[in-house]
Amino acid sequence: MLDSVIPCIYTGKSEFDGREPYIPSPKLIEAVNLTIFLKKRPLLLKGEPGCGKTRLACAVVNELGLPYESWYIQSTTRAKDGFYTYDAIARLQDAQLSQFDAEKHSKVNDPKNYIKLGPLGRTFLYSLNKSQRHELGSLGCEFQESLEKSQHDSLEEPQRCVVLIDEIDKADIDFPNDLLQALDEGRFTIQETGEEIKANPDYLPIIFITSNDEKDLPDAFLRRCLFHYIEFPEKDELIAIINAHFPDLKSQEVVTKAVQRFQQLRSKMEQNNKTGKKVSTSELIDWFTILRKYSNDEALSLLKGELPFAGVLLKYWKDYRDYLLTSGEETNESP
């Protein structure tokens, strides 16, 4: 990685304090800091399932102490839902009852009562100060009250917020461009009321978007993003990940042997190319969680035989047939 004039705000070296550790590569740290610096450009993350795309946003939040919003995309999700939703059915029901209920009659007359901010809409309100939030009327006042109830550190001043938009390729083809148009302009309009919500350009959200590469994304969308592919970790990085997750380990021999065995399996999958899913770091952590329950001698003995607890790593019957070892000879080879 070249020396950069971009300030290194995110270091990837935060104390875990009981939280699940996350160990980013230097290139990923650089990509995060470029995203923070450029402000208007989301970071599009790709990589194998289980490589840590989704968990990056929480890791940044834990280190920088910023507010966090997550948005998990489904096939029916619309771009507008990220900013706000309008509950027309609830308003219709209230309208039917309003002739018998004066309180409901008053509520029905104001469509703002049926507007609810989405995760991106809330990030825009984080970018404003307390008085600006109140100027927005009921939506801004409710947001401010929710901050005060949550006893958030910064109730008065604007601040940036970290947003995770997870698995964007689940949505329809128009979703990415519709989403980024509003983010590019830093504002959106609530159609039902005509009200415009505009973010403070100095405090735009830090946005991480994940994709499993299941669908091609539009060129216009890619032009507005930074991009980073999370490479699968090397041996030393895998050992560091295991040690970070299990800091009380007394012997490194089991860690090294387990990682060797894991890498042998993954290497065969890559060479064989018969499976669409290779074992991931999240599965390695699950697998090692079981292994560490045994004594060092017992765990080493298990690692010399048939792949122990194969169901944690192999998820297809054909993988069992192709990779489940019946002899201990190959397990003694160096990777």
XYZ file of C-alpha atoms in Angstrom:
335
model
C 0.000 0.000 0.000
C 1.388 3.400 -1.003
C 1.856 6.204 1.486
C -1.296 8.266 1.334
C -2.168 11.881 2.057
C -5.605 10.666 3.128
C -5.936 10.776 6.947
C -6.109 7.324 8.507
C -9.221 7.659 10.647
C -10.077 3.969 10.749
C -7.107 1.848 11.876
C -8.647 -1.601 12.322
C -6.798 -1.873 15.652
C -9.593 -1.156 18.116
C -9.868 -3.003 21.407
C -12.445 -5.744 21.154
C -13.853 -5.323 24.705
C -15.767 -8.586 24.502
C -17.052 -7.788 21.006
C -16.479 -10.150 18.125
C -13.063 -9.241 16.675
C -12.564 -8.113 13.093
C -9.134 -8.070 11.461
C -9.110 -6.075 8.187
C -6.295 -6.185 5.642
C -4.258 -2.982 5.040
C -5.954 -2.534 1.661
C -9.399 -2.789 3.244
C -8.408 -0.200 5.870
C -7.290 2.087 3.048
C -10.607 1.584 1.208
C -12.562 2.478 4.348
C -10.558 5.663 4.890
C -10.998 6.706 1.255
C -14.747 6.256 1.710
C -14.721 8.367 4.863
C -12.651 11.054 3.100
C -14.693 11.282 -0.106
C -18.002 11.406 1.847
C -20.353 11.083 -1.143
C -19.125 7.695 -2.412
C -20.374 4.450 -0.825
C -17.947 1.530 -0.578
C -19.135 -1.480 -2.580
C -17.795 -4.682 -1.037
C -17.572 -8.002 -2.793
C -15.997 -11.293 -1.760
C -16.870 -14.890 -0.980
C -19.774 -15.509 1.426
C -18.415 -15.603 4.967
C -15.406 -13.369 4.243
C -16.591 -10.533 6.511
C -18.297 -8.062 4.149
C -21.292 -7.526 6.397
C -19.309 -7.292 9.634
C -17.033 -4.475 8.417
C -19.637 -1.772 9.124
C -19.977 -2.847 12.778
C -16.184 -2.966 13.135
C -15.943 0.648 11.924
C -18.739 1.683 14.300
C -17.042 -0.027 17.245
C -13.763 1.766 16.618
C -15.071 5.231 15.701
C -18.033 5.299 18.104
C -20.512 6.498 15.469
C -24.242 5.780 15.239
C -25.157 2.732 13.164
C -28.024 1.899 10.830
C -28.470 -1.364 8.932
C -30.683 -2.124 5.969
C -31.042 -5.745 4.838
C -32.284 -5.805 1.246
C -34.983 -8.223 0.064
C -36.408 -8.900 -3.394
C -39.382 -6.627 -2.667
C -37.359 -3.742 -1.193
C -37.721 -0.373 -2.917
C -35.123 2.406 -2.823
C -37.678 4.759 -1.274
C -38.093 2.398 1.710
C -34.587 3.285 2.805
C -35.621 6.910 3.273
C -39.201 6.606 4.495
C -42.390 4.538 4.351
C -45.973 5.749 4.235
C -48.628 3.559 5.886
C -51.633 4.192 3.656
C -53.546 1.181 5.041
C -53.354 2.480 8.623
C -54.608 5.891 7.468
C -57.510 4.278 5.620
C -58.469 2.259 8.691
C -58.288 5.357 10.880
C -60.414 7.260 8.352
C -63.133 4.580 8.590
C -63.182 4.887 12.392
C -62.750 8.664 12.559
C -66.497 9.391 12.469
C -66.763 7.772 15.908
C -63.428 8.905 17.298
C -62.423 12.590 17.439
C -58.791 11.748 18.150
C -58.512 9.580 15.037
C -60.268 12.260 12.976
C -57.572 14.749 13.920
C -54.804 12.217 13.174
C -56.154 11.316 9.720
C -56.056 14.920 8.553
C -52.256 15.033 8.784
C -50.400 12.523 6.530
C -47.217 13.103 8.551
C -48.718 10.856 11.222
C -48.307 7.903 8.846
C -44.737 8.598 7.733
C -41.898 6.589 9.249
C -38.244 7.269 8.489
C -36.099 4.427 7.089
C -32.430 3.757 7.911
C -31.094 6.209 5.288
C -33.663 8.832 6.279
C -32.448 8.641 9.869
C -28.827 9.127 8.763
C -29.843 12.424 7.154
C -31.308 13.577 10.474
C -28.112 12.559 12.293
C -26.309 15.045 10.004
C -28.391 17.949 11.398
C -28.168 19.704 14.745
C -30.958 19.763 17.315
C -32.591 22.996 16.151
C -32.519 21.882 12.487
C -34.217 18.622 13.465
C -36.994 20.515 15.217
C -37.469 22.711 12.134
C -38.488 19.579 10.230
C -41.620 19.257 12.352
C -42.961 16.034 13.828
C -40.469 13.720 12.072
C -37.488 15.696 13.339
C -38.935 16.071 16.838
C -39.634 12.342 17.112
C -36.097 11.586 15.965
C -34.639 13.973 18.555
C -36.779 12.410 21.282
C -35.616 8.931 20.272
C -31.997 10.104 20.606
C -32.654 11.480 24.065
C -34.369 8.261 25.161
C -31.428 6.213 23.897
C -29.071 8.517 25.847
C -26.853 8.827 22.794
C -23.616 10.732 23.387
C -24.362 13.495 20.899
C -27.890 14.852 21.209
C -27.262 18.409 20.085
C -24.633 18.359 17.347
C -24.598 16.791 13.868
C -22.488 13.728 13.256
C -21.816 11.146 10.597
C -23.535 7.780 10.774
C -22.353 4.382 9.474
C -24.849 2.563 7.256
C -24.814 -1.026 6.050
C -26.847 -1.797 2.909
C -26.594 -5.575 2.808
C -26.845 -7.708 -0.356
C -27.918 -5.025 -2.806
C -28.111 -7.546 -5.646
C -31.272 -9.054 -4.114
C -33.270 -6.010 -5.241
C -34.559 -5.296 -8.746
C -32.441 -3.728 -11.466
C -33.654 -0.136 -10.895
C -32.941 -0.167 -7.166
C -29.230 0.839 -7.212
C -29.681 3.872 -9.466
C -32.805 5.066 -7.611
C -30.925 4.807 -4.350
C -27.788 6.622 -5.394
C -29.590 9.505 -7.057
C -30.940 10.607 -3.663
C -27.601 9.953 -1.958
C -25.748 11.936 -4.648
C -27.996 14.940 -4.113
C -28.035 14.500 -0.328
C -31.770 14.975 -0.129
C -35.090 13.254 -0.625
C -38.692 14.380 -0.794
C -41.624 12.840 1.038
C -44.140 12.712 -1.803
C -47.205 12.504 0.453
C -46.411 15.780 2.216
C -44.080 17.556 -0.231
C -41.542 17.928 2.556
C -37.856 17.858 1.591
C -35.274 16.334 3.928
C -31.781 17.627 3.139
C -28.606 16.314 4.761
C -25.742 18.484 5.951
C -23.047 17.844 3.283
C -20.321 17.907 5.944
C -21.902 15.003 7.813
C -23.051 12.635 5.078
C -23.374 8.984 6.110
C -20.508 6.515 5.659
C -22.124 3.826 3.533
C -21.024 0.212 3.056
C -22.864 -1.802 0.397
C -22.341 -5.566 0.119
C -22.908 -7.712 -2.949
C -22.590 -11.465 -3.465
C -22.117 -10.891 -7.190
C -25.349 -12.686 -8.027
C -26.423 -9.941 -10.413
C -24.651 -7.369 -12.606
C -24.962 -3.880 -11.213
C -25.584 -0.842 -13.489
C -22.579 1.119 -14.730
C -24.086 4.357 -13.406
C -24.219 2.813 -9.947
C -20.631 1.529 -10.131
C -19.435 4.971 -11.241
C -20.728 6.446 -8.002
C -19.082 3.869 -5.728
C -15.664 2.918 -4.483
C -14.977 -0.783 -4.813
C -13.078 -3.338 -2.774
C -12.862 -7.111 -3.131
C -12.104 -8.860 0.169
C -9.477 -11.485 -0.639
C -9.435 -14.749 1.239
C -6.880 -14.540 4.099
C -3.437 -16.141 3.866
C -2.209 -18.662 6.453
C -0.745 -16.074 8.862
C -3.922 -14.004 8.643
C -6.082 -17.049 9.415
C -3.934 -17.797 12.469
C -4.282 -14.156 13.576
C -8.061 -14.371 13.166
C -8.229 -17.525 15.302
C -6.051 -15.950 18.004
C -8.186 -12.803 18.014
C -11.366 -14.831 18.501
C -9.826 -17.070 21.154
C -7.319 -14.899 23.085
C -6.992 -17.409 25.945
C -5.366 -20.144 23.840
C -2.382 -21.668 25.620
C -0.845 -23.550 22.696
C -0.331 -22.509 19.083
C 0.254 -26.038 17.825
C -3.442 -26.857 17.539
C -4.106 -23.522 15.807
C -1.386 -24.132 13.246
C -2.463 -27.729 12.550
C -6.128 -26.765 12.297
C -5.360 -23.960 9.836
C -3.165 -26.332 7.799
C -5.974 -28.868 7.615
C -8.465 -26.160 6.712
C -6.203 -24.819 3.967
C -5.695 -28.305 2.529
C -9.437 -28.720 2.242
C -9.905 -25.314 0.650
C -7.008 -25.874 -1.758
C -8.610 -29.124 -2.947
C -11.898 -27.340 -3.492
C -10.142 -24.704 -5.617
C -8.281 -27.328 -7.668
C -11.296 -29.572 -8.064
C -13.628 -26.739 -9.004
C -16.614 -29.068 -8.564
C -18.256 -27.038 -5.885
C -19.633 -23.531 -6.019
C -19.005 -22.957 -2.327
C -15.607 -23.058 -0.716
C -15.107 -23.134 3.033
C -14.979 -19.658 4.583
C -13.396 -17.956 7.589
C -16.693 -17.945 9.482
C -16.851 -21.740 9.114
C -13.221 -22.019 10.241
C -14.104 -20.131 13.435
C -17.119 -22.392 14.074
C -14.968 -25.473 13.434
C -12.216 -24.286 15.761
C -14.784 -23.429 18.455
C -15.515 -27.156 18.654
C -11.888 -28.277 18.407
C -10.787 -26.073 21.308
C -13.160 -27.907 23.649
C -10.748 -30.831 23.498
C -7.357 -31.001 25.151
C -4.383 -30.184 22.920
C -3.452 -33.851 22.567
C -7.018 -34.873 21.770
C -7.430 -32.077 19.212
C -4.127 -32.946 17.508
C -5.167 -36.590 17.363
C -8.491 -35.664 15.791
C -6.765 -33.522 13.160
C -4.608 -36.464 12.066
C -7.568 -38.662 11.211
C -10.648 -38.277 9.063
C -11.789 -34.645 8.887
C -13.448 -34.122 12.283
C -16.856 -32.439 12.531
C -17.070 -32.288 8.749
C -20.653 -31.001 8.852
C -19.362 -27.653 10.070
C -17.283 -27.233 6.903
C -18.917 -29.323 4.180
C -22.499 -28.490 3.235
C -23.055 -30.714 0.180
C -23.127 -34.515 -0.076
C -20.886 -34.393 -3.158
C -18.337 -32.486 -1.059
C -18.399 -35.315 1.478
C -17.687 -37.775 -1.323
C -14.953 -35.648 -2.875
C -13.102 -34.367 0.187
C -13.810 -36.474 3.252
C -10.569 -38.277 3.932
C -10.500 -41.943 4.810
C -6.759 -42.065 5.418
C -4.606 -40.005 7.757
C -1.618 -39.999 5.403
C -2.554 -36.832 3.537
C -3.284 -34.851 6.691
C 0.362 -34.991 7.699
C 1.480 -33.103 4.591
C 2.575 -29.506 4.867
C 0.366 -26.987 2.998
